[in-house]
Coordinates of C-alpha atoms in Angstrom, one line a residue:
M29 CA 128.4 -66.0 -41.5
S30 CA 124.8 -66.0 -42.7
N31 CA 122.0 -68.2 -41.3
I32 CA 122.1 -70.5 -44.3
D33 CA 125.9 -71.1 -43.8
K34 CA 125.3 -71.8 -40.1
A35 CA 122.6 -74.3 -41.0
R36 CA 124.9 -76.0 -43.5
V37 CA 127.6 -76.3 -41.0
A38 CA 125.2 -77.8 -38.4
L39 CA 123.8 -80.3 -41.0
A40 CA 127.3 -81.3 -42.0
S41 CA 128.4 -82.0 -38.4
L42 CA 125.5 -84.5 -37.9
P43 CA 126.4 -88.2 -38.2
R44 CA 125.3 -89.7 -41.5
C45 CA 122.9 -92.6 -42.0
N46 CA 124.5 -96.1 -41.8
A47 CA 122.4 -97.6 -44.6
K48 CA 124.2 -98.6 -47.7
S49 CA 122.9 -99.4 -51.2
R50 CA 122.9 -103.1 -52.1
Q51 CA 123.9 -102.5 -55.7
S52 CA 126.5 -99.7 -55.5
G53 CA 127.5 -99.9 -51.9
V54 CA 127.2 -96.1 -51.5
Q55 CA 126.3 -94.9 -48.1
C56 CA 123.1 -92.9 -47.6
K57 CA 123.8 -89.1 -47.4
N58 CA 120.9 -88.2 -45.1
P59 CA 121.6 -87.3 -41.4
G60 CA 121.2 -90.2 -39.0
L61 CA 118.6 -90.0 -36.2
G62 CA 118.6 -91.6 -32.8
A63 CA 120.8 -94.3 -31.4
G64 CA 120.4 -96.6 -34.4
G65 CA 122.1 -94.1 -36.7
K66 CA 119.5 -94.5 -39.5
C67 CA 117.7 -91.8 -41.3
R68 CA 114.0 -91.4 -41.5
F69 CA 113.9 -93.3 -44.7
H70 CA 115.8 -96.3 -43.4
G71 CA 114.2 -96.8 -40.0
G72 CA 115.1 -93.8 -37.9
A73 CA 113.1 -92.2 -35.1
S74 CA 109.6 -93.5 -35.0
T75 CA 106.6 -91.3 -34.9
G76 CA 105.0 -93.7 -32.5
R77 CA 101.9 -95.8 -32.6
P78 CA 99.1 -94.5 -34.9
P79 CA 96.4 -92.7 -33.0
T80 CA 93.3 -94.7 -32.2
H81 CA 90.1 -93.0 -33.3
G82 CA 87.8 -91.9 -30.5
R83 CA 85.1 -94.3 -31.7
L84 CA 87.2 -97.4 -31.0
T85 CA 88.7 -96.8 -27.5
K86 CA 87.4 -99.1 -24.7
A87 CA 86.4 -96.1 -22.6
N88 CA 84.3 -94.6 -25.4
L89 CA 82.6 -97.9 -26.1
I90 CA 81.6 -98.1 -22.4
N91 CA 80.4 -94.5 -22.4
R92 CA 78.3 -95.0 -25.6
D93 CA 76.8 -98.2 -24.2
W94 CA 76.1 -96.4 -20.9
V95 CA 74.1 -93.7 -22.8
R96 CA 72.3 -96.5 -24.7
L97 CA 71.4 -98.1 -21.4
L98 CA 70.1 -94.9 -19.9
L99 CA 68.1 -94.2 -23.0
G100 CA 66.7 -97.7 -22.9
M101 CA 65.5 -97.1 -19.3
L102 CA 63.9 -93.8 -20.3
A103 CA 62.2 -95.4 -23.3
F104 CA 60.9 -98.2 -21.0
E105 CA 59.6 -95.8 -18.4
N106 CA 58.2 -93.2 -20.9
P107 CA 56.4 -94.9 -23.8
G108 CA 56.3 -91.7 -25.9
F109 CA 60.1 -91.3 -25.6
K110 CA 61.8 -91.8 -29.0
V111 CA 65.4 -91.3 -30.2
S112 CA 66.1 -91.9 -33.9
W113 CA 69.5 -93.5 -33.4
F114 CA 68.7 -95.6 -30.3
N115 CA 68.3 -99.4 -31.0
P116 CA 67.4 -101.2 -27.8
G117 CA 68.0 -104.6 -29.4
S118 CA 71.7 -103.9 -29.8
M119 CA 72.4 -104.2 -26.1
T120 CA 72.5 -107.7 -24.6
M121 CA 72.0 -108.3 -20.9
A122 CA 75.6 -109.4 -20.5
R123 CA 76.8 -106.2 -22.1
A124 CA 74.5 -104.1 -20.0
S125 CA 75.8 -105.7 -16.8
E126 CA 79.4 -105.2 -18.0
V127 CA 78.8 -101.5 -18.7
M128 CA 77.1 -101.0 -15.3
K129 CA 80.2 -102.7 -13.5
A130 CA 82.6 -100.5 -15.5
Q131 CA 80.6 -97.3 -14.6
K132 CA 80.6 -98.3 -10.9
L133 CA 84.4 -98.9 -11.0
R134 CA 84.9 -95.5 -12.7
R135 CA 82.9 -93.6 -10.1
R136 CA 84.9 -94.8 -7.1

């Protein structure tokens, strides 16, 4: 028996999808996945939640604001210090205190 024949036998032994057509009543011919018995087209195994981009996670927002806060301190202490992407007006005092609390909790 060749590998292709073995694969066909294995595929034929899998349970079929439980979904049926509304018009003809014919059962789906794809193999069912998981406990629900549905194929990937009719609601089978999920690939999970979509990944969040690194720019939008809470930890990365705190890290970014922490860097902004440190750069703001450097700019305040050293008048000649300039960074092209740093905008000191974008950080409020409330956000600065929130970032400092988060960094303290993280370092414990």
